[in-house]
XYZ file of C-alpha atoms in Angstrom:
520
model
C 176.362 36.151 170.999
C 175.369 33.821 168.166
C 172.275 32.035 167.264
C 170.307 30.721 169.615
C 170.770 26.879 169.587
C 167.018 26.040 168.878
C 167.037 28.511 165.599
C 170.592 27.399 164.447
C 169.201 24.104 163.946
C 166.936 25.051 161.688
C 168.374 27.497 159.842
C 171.497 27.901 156.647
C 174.225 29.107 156.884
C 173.164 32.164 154.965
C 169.859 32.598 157.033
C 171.645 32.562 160.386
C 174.077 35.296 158.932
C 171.654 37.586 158.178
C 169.454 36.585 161.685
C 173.211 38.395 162.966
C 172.605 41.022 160.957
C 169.009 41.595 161.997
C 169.925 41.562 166.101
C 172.870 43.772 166.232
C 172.955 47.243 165.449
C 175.603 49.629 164.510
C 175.699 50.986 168.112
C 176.389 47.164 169.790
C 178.920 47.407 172.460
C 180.814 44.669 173.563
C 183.777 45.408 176.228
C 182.627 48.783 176.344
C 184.119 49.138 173.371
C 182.010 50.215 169.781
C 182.085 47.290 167.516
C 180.542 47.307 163.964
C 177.611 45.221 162.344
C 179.950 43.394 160.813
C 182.325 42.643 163.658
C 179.733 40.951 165.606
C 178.893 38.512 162.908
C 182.875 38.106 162.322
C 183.531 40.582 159.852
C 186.819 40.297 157.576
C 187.709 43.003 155.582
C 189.249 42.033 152.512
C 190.249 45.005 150.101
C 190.860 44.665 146.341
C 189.439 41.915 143.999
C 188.006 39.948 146.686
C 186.023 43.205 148.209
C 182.534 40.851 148.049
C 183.071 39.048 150.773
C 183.845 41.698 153.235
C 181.971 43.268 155.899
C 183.452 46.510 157.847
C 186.415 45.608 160.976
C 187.197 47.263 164.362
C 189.343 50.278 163.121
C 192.976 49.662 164.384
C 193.758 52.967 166.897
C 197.233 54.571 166.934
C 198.260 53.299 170.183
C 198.086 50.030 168.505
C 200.915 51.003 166.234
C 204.448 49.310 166.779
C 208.474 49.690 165.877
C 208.283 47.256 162.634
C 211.472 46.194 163.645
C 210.344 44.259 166.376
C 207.856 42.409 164.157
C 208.687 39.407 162.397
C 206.523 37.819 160.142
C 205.255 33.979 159.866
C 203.026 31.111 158.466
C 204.748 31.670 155.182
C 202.339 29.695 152.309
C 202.352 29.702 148.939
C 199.421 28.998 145.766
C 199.270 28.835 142.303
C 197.834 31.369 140.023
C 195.206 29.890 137.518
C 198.566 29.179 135.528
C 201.282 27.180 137.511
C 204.196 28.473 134.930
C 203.928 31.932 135.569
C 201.758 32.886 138.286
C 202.455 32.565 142.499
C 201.267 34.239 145.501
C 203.294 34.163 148.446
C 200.941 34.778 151.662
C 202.206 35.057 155.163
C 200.961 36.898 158.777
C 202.024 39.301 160.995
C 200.882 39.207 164.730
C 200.378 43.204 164.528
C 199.250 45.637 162.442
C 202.752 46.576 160.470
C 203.493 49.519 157.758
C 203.464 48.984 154.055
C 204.323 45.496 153.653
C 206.246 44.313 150.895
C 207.980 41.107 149.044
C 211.192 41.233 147.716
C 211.746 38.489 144.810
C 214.770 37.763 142.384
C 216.786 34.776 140.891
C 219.311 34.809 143.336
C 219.604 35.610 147.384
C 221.998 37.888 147.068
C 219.874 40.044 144.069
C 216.396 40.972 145.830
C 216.114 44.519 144.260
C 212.642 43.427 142.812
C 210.112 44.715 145.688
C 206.394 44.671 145.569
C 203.905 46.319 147.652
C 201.770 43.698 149.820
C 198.010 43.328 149.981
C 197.080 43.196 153.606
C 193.694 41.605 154.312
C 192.154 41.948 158.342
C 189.951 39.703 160.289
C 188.441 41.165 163.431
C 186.905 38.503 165.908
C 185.253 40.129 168.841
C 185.462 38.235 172.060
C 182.675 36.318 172.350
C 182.528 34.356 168.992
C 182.456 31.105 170.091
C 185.692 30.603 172.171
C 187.939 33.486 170.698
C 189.102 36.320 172.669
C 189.018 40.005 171.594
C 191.343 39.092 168.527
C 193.114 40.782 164.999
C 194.598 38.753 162.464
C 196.635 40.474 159.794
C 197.173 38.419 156.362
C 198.997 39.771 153.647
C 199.649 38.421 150.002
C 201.867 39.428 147.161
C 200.319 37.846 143.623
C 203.232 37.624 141.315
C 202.996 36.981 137.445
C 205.287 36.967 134.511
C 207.514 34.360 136.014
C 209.462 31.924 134.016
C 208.228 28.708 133.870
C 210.550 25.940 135.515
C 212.588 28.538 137.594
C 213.789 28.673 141.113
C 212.777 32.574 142.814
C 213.845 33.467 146.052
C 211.910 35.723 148.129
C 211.492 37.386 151.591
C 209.089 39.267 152.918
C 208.841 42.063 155.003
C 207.449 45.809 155.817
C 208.636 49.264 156.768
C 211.518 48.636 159.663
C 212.014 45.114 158.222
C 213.963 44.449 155.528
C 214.438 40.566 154.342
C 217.214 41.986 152.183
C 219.417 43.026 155.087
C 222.367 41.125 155.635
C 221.492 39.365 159.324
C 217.716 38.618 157.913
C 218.833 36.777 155.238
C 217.969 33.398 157.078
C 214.054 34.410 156.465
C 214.403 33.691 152.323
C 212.390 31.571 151.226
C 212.074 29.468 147.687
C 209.762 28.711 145.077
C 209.681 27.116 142.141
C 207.255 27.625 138.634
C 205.822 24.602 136.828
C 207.918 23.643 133.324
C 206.840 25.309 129.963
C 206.708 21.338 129.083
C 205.527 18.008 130.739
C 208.202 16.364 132.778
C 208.151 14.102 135.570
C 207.274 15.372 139.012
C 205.564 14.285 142.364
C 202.679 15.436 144.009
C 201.285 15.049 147.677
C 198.114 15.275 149.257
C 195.965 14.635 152.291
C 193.669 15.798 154.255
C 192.092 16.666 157.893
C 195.195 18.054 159.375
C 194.538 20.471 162.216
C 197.130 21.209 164.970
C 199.176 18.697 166.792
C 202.032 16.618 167.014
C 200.372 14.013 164.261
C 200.455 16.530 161.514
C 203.659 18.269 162.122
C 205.277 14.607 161.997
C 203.636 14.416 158.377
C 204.473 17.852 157.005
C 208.428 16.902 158.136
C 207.959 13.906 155.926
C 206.412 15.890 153.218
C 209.175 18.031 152.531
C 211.341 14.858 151.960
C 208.867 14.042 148.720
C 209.967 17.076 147.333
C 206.646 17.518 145.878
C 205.544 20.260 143.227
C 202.858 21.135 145.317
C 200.609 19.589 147.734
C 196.683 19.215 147.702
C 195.291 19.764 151.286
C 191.197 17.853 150.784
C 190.078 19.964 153.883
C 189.191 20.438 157.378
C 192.499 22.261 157.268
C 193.049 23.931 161.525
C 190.131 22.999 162.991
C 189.464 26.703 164.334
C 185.920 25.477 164.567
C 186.220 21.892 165.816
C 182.371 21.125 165.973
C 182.463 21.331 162.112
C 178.534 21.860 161.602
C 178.690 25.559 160.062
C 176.802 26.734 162.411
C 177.073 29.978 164.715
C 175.801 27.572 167.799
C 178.939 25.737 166.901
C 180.715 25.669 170.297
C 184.646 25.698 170.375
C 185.889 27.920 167.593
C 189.025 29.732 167.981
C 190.224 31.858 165.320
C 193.776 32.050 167.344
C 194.027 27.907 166.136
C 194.857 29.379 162.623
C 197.932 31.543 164.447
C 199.037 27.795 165.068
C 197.926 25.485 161.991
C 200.141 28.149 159.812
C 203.328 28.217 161.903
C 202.767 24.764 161.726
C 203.119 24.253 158.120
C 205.152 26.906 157.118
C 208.178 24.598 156.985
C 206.771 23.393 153.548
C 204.186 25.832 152.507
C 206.929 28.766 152.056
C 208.295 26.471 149.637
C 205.922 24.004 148.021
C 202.198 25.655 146.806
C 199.768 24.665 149.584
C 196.648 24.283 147.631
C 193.530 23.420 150.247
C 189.831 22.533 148.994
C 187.229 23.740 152.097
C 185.552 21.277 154.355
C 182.848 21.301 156.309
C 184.976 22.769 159.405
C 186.163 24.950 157.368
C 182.839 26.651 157.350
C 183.338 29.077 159.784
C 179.677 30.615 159.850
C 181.069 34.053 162.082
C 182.123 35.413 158.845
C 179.729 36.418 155.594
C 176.817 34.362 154.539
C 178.718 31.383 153.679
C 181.092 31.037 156.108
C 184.335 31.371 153.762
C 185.275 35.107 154.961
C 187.943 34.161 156.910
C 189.359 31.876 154.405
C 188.899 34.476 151.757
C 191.663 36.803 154.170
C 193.993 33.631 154.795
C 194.260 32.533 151.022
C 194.764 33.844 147.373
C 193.785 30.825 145.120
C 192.972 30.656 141.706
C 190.226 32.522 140.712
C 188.908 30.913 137.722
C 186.193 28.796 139.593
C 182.605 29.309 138.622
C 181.374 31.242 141.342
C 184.424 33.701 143.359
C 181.877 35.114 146.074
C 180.036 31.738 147.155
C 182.882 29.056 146.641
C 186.181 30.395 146.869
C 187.519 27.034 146.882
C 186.671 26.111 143.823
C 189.130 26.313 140.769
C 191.753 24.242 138.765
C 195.427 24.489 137.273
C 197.451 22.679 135.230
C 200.748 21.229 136.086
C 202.554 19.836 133.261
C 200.510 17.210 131.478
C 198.175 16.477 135.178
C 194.711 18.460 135.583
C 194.055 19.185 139.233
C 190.644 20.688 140.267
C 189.404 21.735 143.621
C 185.404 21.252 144.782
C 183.765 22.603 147.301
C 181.393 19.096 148.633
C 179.772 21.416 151.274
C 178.088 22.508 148.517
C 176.300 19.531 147.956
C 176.636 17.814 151.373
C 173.421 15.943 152.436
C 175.262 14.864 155.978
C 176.107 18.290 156.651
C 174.021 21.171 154.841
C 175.045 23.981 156.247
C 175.728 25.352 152.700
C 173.390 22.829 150.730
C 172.752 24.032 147.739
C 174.604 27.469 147.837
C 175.954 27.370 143.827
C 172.595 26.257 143.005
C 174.244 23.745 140.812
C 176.679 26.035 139.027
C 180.025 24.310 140.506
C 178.573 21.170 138.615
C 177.939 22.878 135.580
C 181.591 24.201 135.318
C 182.574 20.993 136.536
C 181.313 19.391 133.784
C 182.830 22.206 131.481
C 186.133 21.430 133.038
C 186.331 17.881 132.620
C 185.127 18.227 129.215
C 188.112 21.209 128.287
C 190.364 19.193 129.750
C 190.079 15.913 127.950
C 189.829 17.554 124.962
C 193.360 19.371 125.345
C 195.883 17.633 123.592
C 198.525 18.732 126.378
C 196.546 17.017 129.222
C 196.746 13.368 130.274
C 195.571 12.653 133.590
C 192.740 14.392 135.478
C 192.920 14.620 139.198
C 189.986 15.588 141.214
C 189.989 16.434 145.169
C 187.702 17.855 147.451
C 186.427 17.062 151.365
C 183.303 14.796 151.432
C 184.145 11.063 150.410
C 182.352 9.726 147.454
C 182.999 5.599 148.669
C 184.101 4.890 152.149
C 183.730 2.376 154.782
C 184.342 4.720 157.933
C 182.138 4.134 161.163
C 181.748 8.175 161.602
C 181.073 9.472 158.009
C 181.503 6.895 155.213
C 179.839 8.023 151.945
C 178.451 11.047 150.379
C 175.389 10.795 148.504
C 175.652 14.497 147.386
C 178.640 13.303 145.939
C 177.350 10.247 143.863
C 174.353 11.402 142.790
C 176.084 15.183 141.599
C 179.423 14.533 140.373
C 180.441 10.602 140.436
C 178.584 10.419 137.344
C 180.900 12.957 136.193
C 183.856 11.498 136.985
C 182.826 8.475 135.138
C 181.722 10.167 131.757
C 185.218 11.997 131.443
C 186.781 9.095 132.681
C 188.426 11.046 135.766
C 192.067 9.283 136.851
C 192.390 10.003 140.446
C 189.508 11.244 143.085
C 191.310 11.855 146.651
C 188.984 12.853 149.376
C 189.481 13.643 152.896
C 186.540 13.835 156.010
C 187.257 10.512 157.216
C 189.786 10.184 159.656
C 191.814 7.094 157.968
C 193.494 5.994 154.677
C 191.230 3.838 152.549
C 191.543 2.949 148.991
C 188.336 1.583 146.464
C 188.772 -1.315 143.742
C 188.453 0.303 139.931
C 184.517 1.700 140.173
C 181.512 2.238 137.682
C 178.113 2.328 138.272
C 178.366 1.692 142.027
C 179.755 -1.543 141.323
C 183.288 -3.031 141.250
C 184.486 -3.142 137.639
C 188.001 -4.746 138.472
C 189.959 -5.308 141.384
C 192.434 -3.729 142.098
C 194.729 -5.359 144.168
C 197.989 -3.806 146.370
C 201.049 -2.955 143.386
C 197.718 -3.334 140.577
C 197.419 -0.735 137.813
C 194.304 0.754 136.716
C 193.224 2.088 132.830
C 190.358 4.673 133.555
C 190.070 5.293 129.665
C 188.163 1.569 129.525
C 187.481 0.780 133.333
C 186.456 3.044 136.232
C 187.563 5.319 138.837
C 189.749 4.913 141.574
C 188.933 6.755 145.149
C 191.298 7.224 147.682
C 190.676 8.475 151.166
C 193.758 10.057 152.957
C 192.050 11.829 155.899
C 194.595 10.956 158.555
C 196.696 14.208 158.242
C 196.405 14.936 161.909
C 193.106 14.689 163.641
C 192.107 11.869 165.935
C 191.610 8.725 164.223
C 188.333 7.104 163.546
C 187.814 3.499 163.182
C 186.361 0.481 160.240
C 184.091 -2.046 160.367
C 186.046 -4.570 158.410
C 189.807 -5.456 159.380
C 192.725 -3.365 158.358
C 193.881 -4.464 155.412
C 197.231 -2.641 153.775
C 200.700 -3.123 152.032
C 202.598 -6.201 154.143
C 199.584 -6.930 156.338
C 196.373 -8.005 153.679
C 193.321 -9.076 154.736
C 190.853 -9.347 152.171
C 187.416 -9.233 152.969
C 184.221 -10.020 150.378
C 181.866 -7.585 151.608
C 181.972 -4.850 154.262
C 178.738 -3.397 156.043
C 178.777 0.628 155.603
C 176.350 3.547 154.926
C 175.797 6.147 152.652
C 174.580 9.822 153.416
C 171.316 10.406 151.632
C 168.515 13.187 151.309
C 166.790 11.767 153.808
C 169.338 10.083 156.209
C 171.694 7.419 156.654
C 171.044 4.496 154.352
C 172.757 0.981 155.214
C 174.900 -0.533 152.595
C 177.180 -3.404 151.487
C 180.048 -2.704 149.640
C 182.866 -4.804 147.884
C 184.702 -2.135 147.095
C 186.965 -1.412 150.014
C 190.466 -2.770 148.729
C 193.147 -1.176 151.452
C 192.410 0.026 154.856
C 194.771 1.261 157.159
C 194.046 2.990 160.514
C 196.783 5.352 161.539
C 198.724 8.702 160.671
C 199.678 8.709 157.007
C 199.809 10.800 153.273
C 199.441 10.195 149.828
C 202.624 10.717 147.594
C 202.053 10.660 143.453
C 204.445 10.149 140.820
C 203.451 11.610 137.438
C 205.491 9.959 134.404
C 204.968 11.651 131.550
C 205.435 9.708 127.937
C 205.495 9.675 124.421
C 202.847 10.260 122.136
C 200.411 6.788 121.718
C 202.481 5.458 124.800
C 201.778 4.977 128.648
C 201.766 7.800 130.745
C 201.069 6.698 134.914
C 200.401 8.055 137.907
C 202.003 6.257 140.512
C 199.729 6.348 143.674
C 201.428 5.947 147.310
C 200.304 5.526 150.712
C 202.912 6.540 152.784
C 202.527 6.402 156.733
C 203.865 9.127 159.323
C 206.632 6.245 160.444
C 207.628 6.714 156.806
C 206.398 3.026 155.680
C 204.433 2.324 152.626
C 201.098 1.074 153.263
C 199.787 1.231 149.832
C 201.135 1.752 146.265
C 198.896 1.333 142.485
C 199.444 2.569 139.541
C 196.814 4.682 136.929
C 197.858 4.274 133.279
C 196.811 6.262 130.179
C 197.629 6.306 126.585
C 199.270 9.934 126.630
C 197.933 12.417 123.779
């Protein structure tokens, strides 16, 4: 069905897309059945703004048509606009094909009468496609605007035969909440490499007890795809695992913005050139990134006085190049325009930065990205970036205060960092989920330190793996856990901090530092 192991090797993402394209005709038949070009390579069909990306779907048939009022819908999630005060969408599924869907929003659960149409988006995957049956997925999003900043909406959502508004379906509201017109204090989580399982449900349970703003999800978010390589040889992938991952979370996601970057299994090469047409039907993000078509991961929002912006490290991934190269260096261009608007706004203090690929870590699978710290560490470094939380590594690990490759200060368990006249700090919190990987130095965490001097690692380069010894792995710890932030806002000429956490799925802390800046 894809291609052929030998070629996929050698070939892009992009390439292998359009060897699909090439092979099968308009008049392929699979089942007996007629399937389009675009089917076969894992067509999604995503109308309105996002129209790019798509490819044409199997055309749904009228016997496929059912009573809406047997149809409940799931995998609530919600996202920013580009402005966190006044912009949401609410996005949620539907296991069939339903009848002009809708979302019904007001100040209080008992006043719903504000109802907006629903934009549904389709993704067709044809049995055959790696380990997915015959299969439709229905996503539909709502984008609302004009909201008030710092007020609680309530909201259900719902289609022709199903009305959240009804008396018995009031249990299906949900909640959200816009960022403050002003900076005030508020808590953030994040990690990353979640998938579906036991591991991450235990975390998302704990997550709602942070009662976090939002939460920043680094990638390698289901694991439809569990090779990872972006690759249509990839063996495994399941687009029914994304049925799962978003049941899974939906006990915070209907309530807390879910904001994911993409990671490398989130490449899911069955669908458009670069592999993101699936995501593009599961998620409305922001879209003031540089480049809506080819990284539709990529974008930023500000939250009170914190800076949070999403990269997309496939991008430039040397360990796994499926999409090498595919901005052709326009995501670090507006990077670099973004760090520079933001430290130059008067309302910003701290600058947070997340995306998949780790920039400094010690694992024994993928440890270090030299995409990353040849591209954008310098970056970070220049515009003296607060925070940089990663994911692809399977653990929690957390650096020592870093410029120029090098240690500039320790930073020791309960320590506090000043990026304005030291370095950056880089924390690792890929243990979501997924199976765990493993170090190569002791564990070393809050209650149980064991400092080591060195630690034997490698870096991904152009041209391979390249050995290294680093001194700049400060906490290690080797089991399920998250990272919680507390942002304190202050006055004028005084300290503002992020308060960095470590918190484990058994609920302990494992880490905690603090980042301090003079606020504007």
């Amino acid at each position: 069905m894809g291609v052929p192991e030998q070629l996929a090797e050698r070939m892009s993402m992009a390439e292998q897309h359009e060897y699909l394209r090439a092979r099968f005709s308009r008049r392929t038949m699979i089942r007996g059945g007629a399937v389009t070009l675009g089917a076969v390579a894992g067509g999604a069909f995503v109308p309105g703004a996002t129209a790019q990306a798509a490819v044409p779907t199997r055309a749904a048939t009228s016997t496929e048509s059912v009573d809406g009022a047997l149809v409940a819908p799931f995998g609530r999630h919600l996202a920013f606009g580009s402005d966190p005060r006044t912009e949401i969408t609410v996005s949620w599924q539907v296991p069939v094909a339903v009848k002009k869907p809708f979302i019904r929003v007001g100040a209080h659960p008992w006043d719903l009468s504000r109802k907006i149409e629903a934009e549904v988006r389709t993704l067709y995957t044809p049995a055959g496609v790696g380990a997915s049956g015959d299969h439709t997925q229905y996503y539909l999003h709502a984008e609302l605007s004009h909201l008030k900043p710092g007020r609680t909406y309530y909201y259900g959502v719902g289609h022709a035969g199903f009305d959240p508004a009804q008396a018995h379906l009031l249990g299906t509201l949900g909640t959200f909440t816009t960022a403050p017109a002003h900076s005030e204090p508020f808590t953030f989580t994040a990690f990353g490499d979640e998938g579906v399982g036991y591991h991450g449900l235990a975390n998302n349970s704990l997550l709602l007890g942070q009662n976090p703003a939002f939460h920043l999800h680094a990638g390698d978010i289901a694991y439809a795809d569990p090779a990872g390589a972006g690759k249509t040889a990839d063996a495994g992938f399941d687009s029914r695992v994304w049925d799962q991952f978003l049941a899974q979370t939906e006990s915070v996601a209907k309530s807390v913005p879910w904001m994911p970057a993409y990671g490398n299994h989130d490449m899911e090469a069955w669908y458009s050139p670069n592999g993101y047409g699936g995501e593009d039907a599961r998620w409305n993000l922001p879209g003031n990134g540089p480049d809506r078509k080819n990284l539709p991961g990529v974008y930023s929002f500000v939250y009170g006085n914190t800076a949070v912006i999403s990269l997309d490290a496939n991008d430039i991934s040397f360990e796994i190049p499926a999409n090498l190269g595919i901005s052709g260096g326009t995501q670090t261009t507006w990077l670099e325009a973004q760090l520079k608007r933001f430290r130059a706004s008067k309302d910003v203090d701290f600058v947070v930065v997340f995306f998949h690929h780790c920039a400094y870590c010690t694992s024994t699978a993928h440890a270090s990205e030299g995409g990353v710290r040849q591209e954008w560490v310098p970056l970070f470094e220049k515009y003296t970036v607060d925070l940089v939380i990663n994911g692809h590594n399977h653990q929690y690990e957390r650096t020592d205060v870093i410029k120029n490759n090098a240690v500039v200060k320790k930073l020791p368990i309960g320590g506090t960092a000043y990026p304005e006249t030291e370095g950056v700090v880089y924390v690792t919190a890929g243990a979501a989920g997924r199976s765990l990987y493993a170090f190569t130095a002791p564990q070393s965490y809050e209650g149980h330190e064991n400092e080591v001097d060195s630690v034997a690692s490698f870096v991904n380069a152009k041209d391979g793996k390249q050995n290294e010894t680093v001194a700049w792995s400060r906490v290690r710890y080797l089991d399920y856990s998250f990272l919680r932030v507390d942002v304190t806002p202050a006055a004028r000429g005084r300290l503002a901090t992020l308060t960095v956490r470590g918190i484990a799925e058994t609920g302990d802390q494992v880490d905690h530092f603090t980042v301090a800046r003079r606020a504007r």
